[in-house]
Amino acid sequence: MNFLSLVSPEVWRDFFERGHRRTYRSQAVLLAQGESPDGVIALVDGLVKVVQGNEAGDRLTLMLRGPGEVLGEMGVLLDRPRSATVTAVRPCTGVVMAAHAFRGFVTRHRLEPIVYRLSVERLNSQERLRADLAHLPPPARLARVVVYLADEGHRDRSGGLVVELGIPREDLATMAGMSRSSAFAALARLQSDGIVTLGRRRLVVRDPAQLRAAAQDDGVGDGDRPPRGAPAK
């Protein structure tokens, strides 16, 4: 679910006509946590990561977002500082609409229910992930995070699902609530089982069904799962 999937083509086109197009290089900051909400961005292409920091200086990647998303809309509608930082994972194109224009746009098209539904769905998705991680063993936690991030993946020529993480692997450990060594071991196991192929800041899901199976709590501890294709004991 994203903004584009919930509105008509006419509404999406009206956003483009009233905003102005802007390009962002890889690693550029589109929105910064704590800043005044002066506008909204509709993402046309590319991929961004949403990162939230706390008072202790910790930074947690909350999600990846792709084309068809709107960014910064709740801060504008509630007139509150940005709650997270949005950074381009790869070069992006967006259409920027000023805050006052977006509020008028929402009123004119009666989009309040859609915008709030989208916001609630995002929060629920993050809460479901946190709830799932609370009871899963470490290897399944890491697999569940990869499943979550893979929603914004794209297919490569071989049919693999490419997930542009835009974050170091250490951040996957933080998202999964694991130590770095445990997360790296879980990733290595997924790769050795042929489920994923690892890159520096990306991974390719080779077997989505096996990844989903690995994300389930089957009571098997780390290192106790038989290799893929081997008979269970």
Coordinates of N, CA and C in Angstrom, one line a residue:
M1 N 0.8 -1.2 0.0 CA 0.0 0.0 0.0 C 0.9 1.2 0.0
N2 N 0.6 2.2 -1.0 CA 1.2 3.5 -0.9 C 0.2 4.5 -1.4
F3 N 0.6 5.7 -1.4 CA -0.3 6.8 -1.8 C -0.8 6.6 -3.2
L4 N 0.0 6.3 -4.1 CA -0.4 6.1 -5.5 C -1.5 5.0 -5.7
S5 N -1.4 4.0 -4.9 CA -2.3 2.9 -5.0 C -3.7 3.2 -4.4
L6 N -3.8 4.3 -3.7 CA -5.0 4.7 -3.0 C -5.8 5.9 -3.6
V7 N -5.1 6.5 -4.6 CA -5.8 7.7 -5.2 C -6.0 7.4 -6.7
S8 N -6.8 8.3 -7.3 CA -7.0 8.1 -8.8 C -5.9 8.7 -9.6
P9 N -5.7 8.3 -10.8 CA -4.7 8.9 -11.7 C -4.9 10.4 -11.8
E10 N -6.1 10.9 -11.7 CA -6.3 12.4 -11.8 C -5.8 13.1 -10.6
V11 N -5.9 12.5 -9.4 CA -5.4 13.1 -8.2 C -3.8 13.1 -8.3
W12 N -3.3 12.0 -8.7 CA -1.8 11.9 -8.8 C -1.3 12.9 -9.8
R13 N -2.0 13.1 -10.9 CA -1.5 14.0 -12.0 C -1.7 15.5 -11.5
D14 N -2.7 15.7 -10.7 CA -2.9 17.1 -10.1 C -1.7 17.4 -9.2
F15 N -1.2 16.5 -8.4 CA -0.1 16.7 -7.5 C 1.1 17.2 -8.4
F16 N 1.3 16.5 -9.5 CA 2.5 16.8 -10.4 C 2.3 18.2 -10.9
E17 N 1.1 18.6 -11.3 CA 0.9 19.9 -11.9 C 1.1 21.0 -11.0
R18 N 0.8 20.8 -9.7 CA 0.9 21.8 -8.7 C 2.2 21.9 -8.0
G19 N 3.0 20.8 -8.1 CA 4.3 20.8 -7.5 C 5.4 21.1 -8.5
H20 N 6.7 20.9 -8.1 CA 7.8 21.1 -9.0 C 8.7 19.9 -8.9
R21 N 9.2 19.4 -10.0 CA 10.1 18.3 -10.0 C 11.5 18.6 -9.5
R22 N 12.0 17.6 -8.8 CA 13.4 17.8 -8.3 C 14.1 16.4 -8.3
T23 N 15.4 16.4 -8.6 CA 16.2 15.2 -8.5 C 17.1 15.2 -7.3
Y24 N 17.4 14.0 -6.8 CA 18.3 13.9 -5.6 C 19.3 12.8 -5.9
R25 N 20.6 13.2 -5.6 CA 21.6 12.2 -5.8 C 21.6 11.2 -4.7
S26 N 22.3 10.1 -4.9 CA 22.3 9.0 -3.9 C 22.9 9.6 -2.6
Q27 N 22.3 9.2 -1.5 CA 22.7 9.6 -0.2 C 22.3 11.1 0.2
A28 N 21.6 11.7 -0.7 CA 21.1 13.1 -0.4 C 20.0 13.0 0.6
V29 N 19.9 14.0 1.5 CA 18.8 14.0 2.5 C 17.6 14.8 1.9
L30 N 16.5 14.1 1.8 CA 15.3 14.7 1.3 C 14.6 15.5 2.4
L31 N 14.5 14.8 3.6 CA 13.8 15.4 4.7 C 14.7 15.1 5.9
A32 N 14.8 16.1 6.9 CA 15.6 15.9 8.1 C 14.8 15.9 9.3
Q33 N 15.0 14.9 10.2 CA 14.3 14.9 11.5 C 14.5 16.2 12.3
G34 N 13.4 16.7 12.8 CA 13.5 17.9 13.6 C 13.2 19.2 12.9
E35 N 13.3 19.1 11.5 CA 13.1 20.3 10.7 C 11.6 20.7 10.7
S36 N 11.4 21.9 10.4 CA 10.0 22.4 10.2 C 9.4 21.8 8.9
P37 N 8.1 21.4 9.0 CA 7.5 20.7 7.8 C 7.1 21.7 6.8
D38 N 7.9 22.0 5.9 CA 7.6 23.1 4.9 C 7.1 22.5 3.6
G39 N 7.1 21.2 3.4 CA 6.6 20.7 2.2 C 6.5 19.2 2.2
V40 N 5.9 18.6 1.1 CA 5.7 17.2 0.9 C 6.3 16.8 -0.4
I41 N 6.9 15.5 -0.4 CA 7.5 15.0 -1.7 C 6.8 13.8 -2.1
A42 N 6.4 13.8 -3.4 CA 5.8 12.5 -4.0 C 7.0 11.9 -4.8
L43 N 7.3 10.7 -4.4 CA 8.5 10.0 -5.0 C 8.1 9.4 -6.4
V44 N 8.7 9.8 -7.4 CA 8.4 9.3 -8.8 C 9.2 8.1 -9.1
D45 N 10.5 8.1 -8.8 CA 11.4 7.0 -9.0 C 12.5 7.0 -8.0
G46 N 13.2 5.9 -7.9 CA 14.3 5.7 -6.9 C 13.8 5.0 -5.6
L47 N 14.6 5.1 -4.6 CA 14.4 4.4 -3.4 C 14.9 5.3 -2.2
V48 N 14.2 5.4 -1.1 CA 14.7 6.1 0.0 C 14.6 5.3 1.3
K49 N 15.4 5.6 2.3 CA 15.3 5.0 3.6 C 14.8 6.0 4.6
V50 N 14.0 5.5 5.5 CA 13.5 6.4 6.6 C 14.2 6.0 7.9
V51 N 14.9 6.9 8.5 CA 15.7 6.7 9.7 C 15.3 7.6 10.8
Q52 N 15.2 7.0 12.0 CA 14.8 7.8 13.1 C 15.9 7.8 14.2
G53 N 16.2 8.9 14.7 CA 17.3 8.9 15.8 C 16.6 9.2 17.1
N54 N 17.3 8.9 18.2 CA 16.8 9.2 19.6 C 17.8 10.0 20.3
E55 N 17.5 10.4 21.5 CA 18.3 11.3 22.3 C 19.7 10.7 22.6
A56 N 19.8 9.4 22.6 CA 21.1 8.8 22.9 C 22.0 8.7 21.7
G57 N 21.5 9.2 20.6 CA 22.3 9.2 19.3 C 22.2 8.0 18.5
D58 N 21.3 7.0 18.9 CA 21.1 5.8 18.1 C 20.2 6.1 16.9
R59 N 20.5 5.5 15.8 CA 19.7 5.7 14.6 C 19.2 4.3 14.1
L60 N 17.9 4.3 13.9 CA 17.2 3.1 13.5 C 16.5 3.3 12.1
T61 N 16.8 2.4 11.2 CA 16.1 2.4 9.9 C 14.7 1.8 10.1
L62 N 13.7 2.6 9.8 CA 12.3 2.2 10.0 C 11.8 1.4 8.8
M63 N 12.1 1.9 7.6 CA 11.6 1.3 6.4 C 12.3 1.8 5.2
L64 N 12.0 1.2 4.0 CA 12.4 1.7 2.7 C 11.1 2.0 2.0
R65 N 11.2 3.1 1.2 CA 10.0 3.5 0.4 C 10.4 3.8 -1.0
G66 N 9.5 3.3 -1.9 CA 9.8 3.5 -3.3 C 8.8 4.3 -4.1
P67 N 8.8 4.3 -5.4 CA 7.9 5.1 -6.2 C 6.4 5.0 -5.8
G68 N 5.7 6.1 -5.9 CA 4.3 6.1 -5.5 C 4.1 6.6 -4.1
E69 N 5.1 6.8 -3.3 CA 5.0 7.2 -1.9 C 4.9 8.7 -1.8
V70 N 4.3 9.2 -0.8 CA 4.4 10.6 -0.4 C 5.3 10.6 0.9
L71 N 6.1 11.6 1.0 CA 7.0 11.7 2.2 C 6.8 13.1 2.9
G72 N 6.6 13.0 4.2 CA 6.5 14.2 5.0 C 5.1 14.7 5.2
E73 N 4.1 13.9 4.7 CA 2.8 14.4 4.7 C 2.2 14.6 6.1
M74 N 2.5 13.8 7.1 CA 1.9 13.9 8.4 C 2.4 15.1 9.2
G75 N 3.7 15.4 9.0 CA 4.3 16.5 9.7 C 3.6 17.8 9.2
V76 N 3.3 17.9 7.9 CA 2.6 19.0 7.3 C 1.2 19.1 7.8
L77 N 0.4 18.0 7.8 CA -0.9 18.1 8.2 C -1.1 18.3 9.7
L78 N -0.2 17.8 10.5 CA -0.2 18.1 12.0 C 0.6 19.3 12.4
D79 N 1.3 19.9 11.5 CA 2.2 21.0 11.8 C 3.2 20.7 12.9
R80 N 3.9 19.6 12.8 CA 4.9 19.1 13.7 C 6.2 18.9 13.0
P81 N 7.3 19.1 13.8 CA 8.6 18.8 13.2 C 8.7 17.4 12.6
R82 N 9.6 17.3 11.6 CA 9.8 16.0 11.0 C 10.2 15.0 12.0
S83 N 9.5 13.8 12.0 CA 9.8 12.8 12.9 C 10.9 11.8 12.5
A84 N 11.4 11.9 11.3 CA 12.5 11.0 10.8 C 13.2 11.7 9.7
T85 N 14.4 11.2 9.4 CA 15.2 11.6 8.3 C 15.0 10.7 7.1
V86 N 14.8 11.3 5.9 CA 14.6 10.5 4.7 C 15.8 10.7 3.8
T87 N 16.5 9.7 3.4 CA 17.7 9.8 2.6 C 17.6 8.9 1.4
A88 N 18.1 9.4 0.2 CA 18.1 8.6 -1.0 C 19.0 7.5 -0.9
V89 N 18.5 6.3 -1.2 CA 19.4 5.1 -1.3 C 20.1 5.0 -2.6
R90 N 19.4 5.5 -3.7 CA 19.9 5.6 -5.0 C 19.3 6.9 -5.6
P91 N 19.8 7.4 -6.7 CA 19.3 8.6 -7.3 C 17.8 8.6 -7.4
C92 N 17.1 9.7 -7.0 CA 15.7 9.7 -7.0 C 15.1 10.9 -7.7
T93 N 13.9 10.8 -8.1 CA 13.2 12.0 -8.7 C 11.9 12.1 -7.8
G94 N 11.6 13.3 -7.4 CA 10.4 13.6 -6.6 C 9.7 14.9 -7.1
V95 N 8.5 15.0 -6.7 CA 7.7 16.2 -7.0 C 7.4 16.9 -5.6
V96 N 7.9 18.1 -5.5 CA 7.8 18.8 -4.2 C 6.6 19.7 -4.2
M97 N 5.7 19.7 -3.2 CA 4.6 20.6 -3.0 C 4.7 21.3 -1.7
A98 N 4.6 22.6 -1.7 CA 4.7 23.4 -0.4 C 3.6 23.0 0.5
A99 N 3.9 23.2 1.8 CA 3.0 22.7 2.9 C 1.6 23.3 2.7
H100 N 1.4 24.6 2.5 CA 0.1 25.2 2.4 C -0.6 24.7 1.2
A101 N 0.1 24.4 0.1 CA -0.5 23.9 -1.2 C -1.0 22.5 -0.9
F102 N -0.2 21.7 -0.2 CA -0.6 20.3 0.1 C -1.8 20.2 1.0
R103 N -1.9 21.1 1.9 CA -3.1 21.1 2.8 C -4.4 21.4 1.9
G104 N -4.2 22.4 1.0 CA -5.3 22.7 0.1 C -5.6 21.5 -0.8
F105 N -4.6 20.9 -1.3 CA -4.7 19.7 -2.2 C -5.5 18.6 -1.5
V106 N -5.2 18.3 -0.2 CA -5.9 17.3 0.5 C -7.3 17.6 0.7
T107 N -7.6 18.9 1.1 CA -9.0 19.3 1.3 C -9.8 19.3 0.0
R108 N -9.2 19.7 -1.1 CA -9.9 19.8 -2.4 C -10.3 18.4 -2.9
H109 N -9.4 17.4 -2.7 CA -9.7 16.1 -3.2 C -10.3 15.2 -2.1
R110 N -10.5 15.8 -0.9 CA -11.1 15.0 0.2 C -10.3 13.8 0.6
L111 N -9.0 14.0 0.7 CA -8.0 12.9 0.9 C -7.7 12.6 2.4
E112 N -8.3 13.3 3.3 CA -8.0 13.1 4.7 C -8.1 11.7 5.1
P113 N -9.2 10.9 4.8 CA -9.2 9.5 5.2 C -8.1 8.7 4.6
I114 N -7.8 9.0 3.3 CA -6.7 8.2 2.7 C -5.3 8.4 3.3
V115 N -5.0 9.7 3.6 CA -3.7 10.0 4.2 C -3.6 9.4 5.6
Y116 N -4.7 9.5 6.4 CA -4.6 9.0 7.7 C -4.6 7.4 7.7
R117 N -5.3 6.9 6.7 CA -5.3 5.4 6.6 C -3.9 4.9 6.3
L118 N -3.2 5.6 5.4 CA -1.9 5.3 5.0 C -0.9 5.4 6.2
S119 N -1.1 6.5 6.9 CA -0.2 6.7 8.1 C -0.4 5.6 9.1
V120 N -1.7 5.2 9.4 CA -2.0 4.2 10.4 C -1.4 2.8 9.9
E121 N -1.6 2.6 8.6 CA -1.1 1.3 8.1 C 0.5 1.2 8.2
R122 N 1.2 2.3 8.0 CA 2.6 2.3 8.2 C 3.0 2.0 9.6
L123 N 2.3 2.7 10.5 CA 2.6 2.5 12.0 C 2.3 1.0 12.4
N124 N 1.1 0.5 11.9 CA 0.7 -0.9 12.2 C 1.8 -1.9 11.7
S125 N 2.3 -1.6 10.5 CA 3.3 -2.5 9.9 C 4.5 -2.5 10.7
Q126 N 5.0 -1.3 11.2 CA 6.2 -1.3 12.1 C 5.9 -2.0 13.4
E127 N 4.7 -1.8 14.0 CA 4.4 -2.4 15.2 C 4.3 -4.0 15.1
R128 N 3.7 -4.4 13.9 CA 3.6 -5.9 13.7 C 5.0 -6.5 13.6
L129 N 5.9 -5.7 13.0 CA 7.3 -6.2 12.9 C 7.9 -6.3 14.3
R130 N 7.8 -5.3 15.1 CA 8.3 -5.3 16.4 C 7.8 -6.4 17.3
A131 N 6.4 -6.6 17.1 CA 5.8 -7.7 17.9 C 6.3 -9.1 17.5
D132 N 6.5 -9.2 16.2 CA 7.0 -10.5 15.6 C 8.4 -10.8 16.1
L133 N 9.2 -9.7 16.1 CA 10.6 -9.9 16.5 C 10.7 -10.3 18.0
A134 N 9.8 -9.9 18.8 CA 9.9 -10.1 20.2 C 9.9 -11.5 20.6
H135 N 9.3 -12.4 19.8 CA 9.2 -13.8 20.2 C 9.9 -14.7 19.3
L136 N 10.6 -14.2 18.2 CA 11.3 -15.1 17.3 C 12.7 -15.3 17.8
P137 N 13.3 -16.5 17.4 CA 14.7 -16.7 17.7 C 15.6 -15.8 16.8
P138 N 16.8 -15.5 17.1 CA 17.7 -14.6 16.3 C 17.7 -14.9 14.8
P139 N 17.9 -16.1 14.3 CA 18.0 -16.3 12.9 C 16.7 -15.9 12.2
A140 N 15.6 -16.3 12.8 CA 14.3 -15.9 12.2 C 14.0 -14.4 12.3
R141 N 14.5 -13.8 13.3 CA 14.4 -12.3 13.4 C 15.0 -11.6 12.2
L142 N 16.2 -12.0 11.9 CA 17.0 -11.4 10.8 C 16.2 -11.7 9.4
A143 N 15.8 -12.9 9.2 CA 15.0 -13.2 8.0 C 13.7 -12.4 7.9
R144 N 13.1 -12.2 9.1 CA 11.8 -11.4 9.1 C 12.1 -10.0 8.7
V145 N 13.2 -9.4 9.1 CA 13.5 -8.0 8.7 C 13.8 -8.0 7.2
V146 N 14.5 -9.0 6.7 CA 14.7 -9.0 5.2 C 13.4 -9.1 4.5
V147 N 12.5 -9.9 4.9 CA 11.2 -10.0 4.3 C 10.5 -8.7 4.3
Y148 N 10.6 -8.0 5.4 CA 9.9 -6.7 5.6 C 10.5 -5.7 4.6
L149 N 11.8 -5.6 4.5 CA 12.5 -4.7 3.6 C 12.3 -5.0 2.1
A150 N 12.1 -6.3 1.9 CA 12.0 -6.8 0.5 C 10.7 -6.3 -0.2
D151 N 9.8 -5.7 0.5 CA 8.6 -5.1 -0.1 C 8.9 -4.1 -1.1
E152 N 10.0 -3.4 -1.0 CA 10.4 -2.4 -2.0 C 11.5 -2.9 -2.9
G153 N 11.6 -4.2 -3.0 CA 12.6 -4.8 -3.9 C 12.2 -4.8 -5.4
H154 N 13.1 -5.0 -6.3 CA 12.8 -5.1 -7.7 C 13.6 -6.3 -8.3
R155 N 13.0 -6.9 -9.4 CA 13.6 -8.1 -10.0 C 14.8 -7.7 -10.8
D156 N 15.8 -8.6 -10.8 CA 16.9 -8.5 -11.7 C 16.7 -9.4 -12.9
R157 N 17.7 -9.4 -13.8 CA 17.5 -10.2 -15.0 C 17.4 -11.7 -14.7
S158 N 18.0 -12.2 -13.6 CA 17.9 -13.6 -13.3 C 16.6 -14.0 -12.6
G159 N 15.8 -13.0 -12.2 CA 14.6 -13.2 -11.5 C 14.7 -13.1 -10.0
G160 N 15.9 -12.7 -9.5 CA 16.1 -12.5 -8.1 C 15.5 -11.2 -7.7
L161 N 15.1 -11.1 -6.4 CA 14.5 -9.9 -5.8 C 15.6 -9.1 -5.2
V162 N 15.9 -8.0 -5.8 CA 17.0 -7.1 -5.3 C 16.5 -6.2 -4.3
V163 N 17.1 -6.2 -3.1 CA 16.8 -5.3 -2.0 C 18.0 -4.3 -1.8
E164 N 17.8 -3.1 -2.2 CA 18.8 -2.0 -2.1 C 18.7 -1.5 -0.6
L165 N 19.5 -2.0 0.2 CA 19.4 -1.7 1.6 C 19.7 -0.3 1.9
G166 N 20.8 0.3 1.3 CA 21.2 1.6 1.6 C 21.7 1.8 3.0
I167 N 21.9 0.7 3.7 CA 22.4 0.8 5.0 C 23.4 -0.3 5.2
P168 N 24.4 -0.1 6.1 CA 25.4 -1.2 6.4 C 24.7 -2.3 7.1
R169 N 25.3 -3.5 7.0 CA 24.7 -4.7 7.5 C 24.5 -4.6 9.1
E170 N 25.4 -3.7 9.7 CA 25.2 -3.5 11.1 C 23.8 -3.0 11.5
D171 N 23.2 -2.2 10.5 CA 21.9 -1.7 10.8 C 20.8 -2.8 10.8
L172 N 21.1 -3.8 10.0 CA 20.1 -4.9 10.0 C 20.1 -5.6 11.3
A173 N 21.3 -5.7 12.0 CA 21.4 -6.3 13.3 C 20.5 -5.4 14.3
T174 N 20.7 -4.1 14.2 CA 19.9 -3.2 15.1 C 18.4 -3.4 14.9
M175 N 18.0 -3.4 13.6 CA 16.6 -3.6 13.3 C 16.0 -4.9 13.9
A176 N 16.9 -5.9 13.8 CA 16.4 -7.2 14.3 C 16.6 -7.4 15.8
G177 N 17.2 -6.5 16.5 CA 17.5 -6.6 17.9 C 18.5 -7.7 18.2
M178 N 19.5 -7.8 17.4 CA 20.5 -8.8 17.5 C 21.9 -8.2 17.6
S179 N 22.8 -9.0 18.1 CA 24.2 -8.6 18.1 C 24.7 -8.7 16.7
R180 N 25.8 -7.9 16.4 CA 26.3 -7.9 15.0 C 26.8 -9.2 14.6
S181 N 27.5 -9.9 15.5 CA 28.0 -11.3 15.2 C 26.9 -12.3 14.8
S182 N 25.8 -12.2 15.6 CA 24.7 -13.1 15.4 C 24.0 -12.8 14.0
A183 N 23.9 -11.5 13.7 CA 23.2 -11.1 12.5 C 24.1 -11.5 11.3
F184 N 25.4 -11.3 11.4 CA 26.3 -11.7 10.3 C 26.2 -13.2 10.1
A185 N 26.2 -14.0 11.2 CA 26.1 -15.4 11.1 C 24.8 -15.9 10.4
A186 N 23.7 -15.2 10.8 CA 22.4 -15.5 10.2 C 22.4 -15.2 8.7
L187 N 23.0 -14.0 8.3 CA 23.1 -13.7 6.9 C 23.9 -14.7 6.1
A188 N 25.0 -15.1 6.7 CA 25.9 -16.1 6.1 C 25.2 -17.4 5.9
R189 N 24.3 -17.8 6.9 CA 23.6 -19.0 6.7 C 22.5 -18.9 5.6
L190 N 21.9 -17.8 5.5 CA 20.9 -17.6 4.4 C 21.6 -17.7 3.1
Q191 N 22.8 -17.1 3.0 CA 23.6 -17.2 1.7 C 24.0 -18.6 1.4
S192 N 24.5 -19.3 2.4 CA 25.0 -20.7 2.2 C 23.9 -21.6 1.8
D193 N 22.7 -21.3 2.3 CA 21.5 -22.1 1.9 C 20.9 -21.7 0.6
G194 N 21.5 -20.8 -0.1 CA 21.1 -20.4 -1.4 C 19.8 -19.5 -1.4
I195 N 19.5 -19.0 -0.2 CA 18.3 -18.1 -0.1 C 18.5 -16.7 -0.5
V196 N 19.7 -16.2 -0.2 CA 20.0 -14.8 -0.6 C 21.5 -14.8 -1.1
T197 N 21.8 -13.8 -1.9 CA 23.2 -13.4 -2.3 C 23.5 -12.1 -1.7
L198 N 24.6 -11.9 -1.0 CA 24.9 -10.7 -0.3 C 25.8 -9.8 -1.1
G199 N 25.5 -8.5 -1.1 CA 26.4 -7.5 -1.6 C 26.8 -6.5 -0.5
R200 N 27.5 -5.4 -0.9 CA 27.9 -4.5 0.2 C 26.8 -3.8 0.8
R201 N 25.9 -3.2 0.0 CA 24.7 -2.5 0.6 C 23.4 -3.0 -0.1
R202 N 23.5 -4.2 -0.6 CA 22.3 -4.8 -1.2 C 22.3 -6.3 -0.9
L203 N 21.2 -6.9 -1.1 CA 21.2 -8.4 -1.1 C 20.1 -8.7 -2.2
V204 N 20.2 -10.0 -2.7 CA 19.3 -10.5 -3.7 C 18.6 -11.7 -3.1
V205 N 17.3 -11.7 -3.0 CA 16.6 -12.8 -2.5 C 16.4 -13.8 -3.7
R206 N 17.0 -15.0 -3.6 CA 17.0 -16.0 -4.6 C 15.8 -16.9 -4.4
D207 N 15.4 -17.1 -3.2 CA 14.3 -18.1 -2.9 C 13.3 -17.4 -1.9
P208 N 12.3 -16.6 -2.4 CA 11.4 -16.0 -1.4 C 10.7 -16.9 -0.5
A209 N 10.3 -18.1 -1.0 CA 9.5 -19.0 -0.2 C 10.4 -19.5 0.9
Q210 N 11.6 -19.8 0.7 CA 12.5 -20.3 1.7 C 12.9 -19.2 2.7
L211 N 12.9 -18.0 2.2 CA 13.2 -16.8 3.1 C 12.0 -16.7 4.1
R212 N 10.8 -16.8 3.6 CA 9.6 -16.7 4.4 C 9.6 -17.8 5.4
A213 N 10.0 -19.0 5.0 CA 10.1 -20.2 5.9 C 11.1 -19.9 7.0
A214 N 12.2 -19.3 6.6 CA 13.3 -19.0 7.6 C 12.8 -18.0 8.6
A215 N 11.8 -17.1 8.2 CA 11.3 -16.1 9.1 C 10.3 -16.6 10.1
Q216 N 10.0 -17.9 10.0 CA 9.0 -18.4 11.0 C 9.7 -19.0 12.2
D217 N 9.1 -19.0 13.3 CA 9.6 -19.6 14.5 C 9.4 -21.1 14.5
D218 N 10.4 -21.8 14.2 CA 10.2 -23.3 14.2 C 10.9 -24.0 15.4
G219 N 11.4 -23.1 16.3 CA 12.1 -23.7 17.4 C 13.5 -24.2 17.2
V220 N 14.0 -24.0 16.0 CA 15.4 -24.5 15.7 C 16.4 -23.4 16.0
G221 N 17.3 -23.7 16.8 CA 18.3 -22.7 17.2 C 19.3 -22.4 16.1
D222 N 20.1 -21.3 16.2 CA 21.1 -20.9 15.3 C 22.1 -22.0 15.1
G223 N 22.4 -22.4 13.9 CA 23.4 -23.5 13.7 C 22.8 -24.9 13.8
D224 N 21.5 -25.0 14.2 CA 20.9 -26.4 14.3 C 20.1 -26.7 13.1
R225 N 19.8 -25.8 12.2 CA 18.9 -26.1 11.1 C 19.7 -26.9 10.1
P226 N 19.2 -28.0 9.6 CA 19.9 -28.8 8.6 C 20.1 -28.0 7.3
P227 N 21.2 -28.2 6.6 CA 21.4 -27.4 5.3 C 20.2 -27.7 4.4
R228 N 20.0 -26.7 3.5 CA 18.9 -26.7 2.5 C 19.0 -28.0 1.7
G229 N 18.0 -28.8 1.6 CA 17.9 -30.0 0.8 C 18.3 -31.2 1.6
A230 N 18.9 -31.0 2.8 CA 19.3 -32.2 3.6 C 18.1 -32.7 4.5
P231 N 18.0 -34.0 4.8 CA 16.9 -34.5 5.5 C 17.0 -34.0 7.0
A232 N 15.9 -33.6 7.5 CA 15.8 -33.2 9.0 C 16.1 -34.4 9.8
K233 N 16.7 -34.2 11.0 CA 16.9 -35.3 11.9 C 15.7 -35.6 12.7

